[in-house]
Amino acid sequence: MVNKRSSKIKTVYICSKCGYQSSKWLGKCPNCEAWNSFTEEITGPLEKKKKDQGSNKIKTLSGINIRDNQRLLSNIHEFDRLCGGGIIPGSVLLISGEPGIGKSTLLLQIANAYAAKGKVLYVSAEESEEQIKSRADRLKINSDNLFILSENNISIIDSSIVKLKPIAAIIDSIQTVHDPDLDNSSGNASQIRMCTDILSQRAKSEKVPVFIVGHITKDGSIAGPKILEHMVDVVLYMEGDRNLDFRILKSNKNRFGSTFEIAVFEMGQHGLTPVNDPSSFFIDREKEQLPGSATVTIMEGTRPIMVEIQSLVAPSTMAYPRRIAEGIDYNKVVLISAILEKILGVKLNAQEIYLKVAGGLKINEPSIDLGIAGSILSSYKNKPVEKGTILIGEIGLTGEIRAVPYIQQRLKEIEKLGFKKAFIPEASMKKISHKFSSLEIRSMKFINEIENLFSNSGKAYKNEKQTIS
Ligand code: TYD
Ligand code: MG
């Protein structure tokens, strides 16, 4: 008997926040507890396309070859590294980020870089050809291999990929393309899923990498990208403060490379330029060392990056003094303040603590604990941490300094960047086999040894400019 269900159009309801599926509409998602997040979606036609023709496609694992030299390189080195050494043909990449962050700019630059090797199709469903041309002029891009299509109908986009046979296709953005076979409008969850599915089938059948742009809002609440994450091979997030020049591209998922890598770009008059030494972006080694400043190292994927933490500890007249943290988890700051208060007897309960990460970066890893403590203490004492010093270590609730991973990589980078001294957990000392010639490494076992940070830094800091005449 023929199974009628497979050809029947089926309606499901999908939570636009987390992708949870239900056969009925629900007011509140049982998975992520979001309200009014369910949208209707039609799944029938997709199932129809995937007819049972399985057995002749089965291969032995050893019979499948992946050739690394098939990876498509843009020669924008930072981008290629982020993608795990180039893009695998047939893969689908999602580039998401807030509107205006620079996604179209980056992709036009990448498209232009690929165009040196073959035909590239750039589809814009939200901008006209003239708008793309004017951006290209600004970026000084003009290639005969770069094909522009201003179109939002997915069938036309799909057939254009087949006709042009590009080495890469870019769809900007998925929220603005639509499938006329579905009733609902562009940007709807079912439209996004259907269009992505069509594009990803085309990517696989034509062995062409497809880049999909997906917008998210400040709170990440637009349905698209969250649902899309499950459907694509690589997810890259572009973030940064629009008022600042740097843009960070993070890989949150990569089926063909390591995740949590970052690439840093600088947005300038003529587009994005890769920043090869991101630490130079987040710390200023020339400037005078001031009280409240401490430098830490964070691991972004496999790469250590130096970041400056700044604190301002000031007497408070309030019953509950404020603690404000920008770029660092608020609870971490409260916890470290409590450790300093309880174990070292630092009277922070009558002090306001403002803490931020210089450069607008968001950081969150245990190894920055010692830097947070050093920065708070430095501001409280009004004494700078010795110039050229890096602080590495997690602080336990009992005040012990705990080991951190990748100590050797961090120290090598620290030495390379010309820092003179690093305070590290004693427990991490045994992990070091490399001989450091210009870097002094000092170990710390317990939080009370943090006083050592200031023992060499001489007199209390006095800044004449602070006095208002
Ligand atoms: P855009 O790529 O359009 O962002 P998205 O596609 O993520 O919405 O970038 C928009 C911003 O980038 C805009 O505010 C202008 C700025 N920009 C530059 O600063 N320099 C440039 O060369 C370009 C092309 C854009
Ligand atoms: Mg755009």
Tab-separated table of C-alpha atoms in Angstrom, residues 9 62 78 121 146 172 187 342 368 379 381 409 412 454 458 462 469:
chain	number	residue	atom	x	y	z
A	9	ILE	CA	1.355	18.723	2.979
A	62	SER	CA	37.215	4.221	2.774
A	78	GLU	CA	42.403	35.746	8.425
A	121	LEU	CA	27.638	35.031	-7.969
A	146	LEU	CA	31.906	39.009	-10.183
A	172	ASP	CA	22.373	38.518	0.994
A	187	GLY	CA	11.542	36.393	6.749
A	342	LYS	CA	37.013	38.137	52.791
A	368	ILE	CA	41.060	36.375	33.598
A	379	SER	CA	42.629	51.050	41.521
A	381	LYS	CA	45.452	51.123	46.199
A	409	GLN	CA	51.036	29.038	24.047
A	412	LYS	CA	55.083	32.315	24.001
A	454	PHE	CA	52.811	46.062	43.490
A	458	GLY	CA	57.554	51.689	43.518
A	462	LYS	CA	49.954	60.367	41.842
A	469	SER	CA	41.850	73.826	39.680
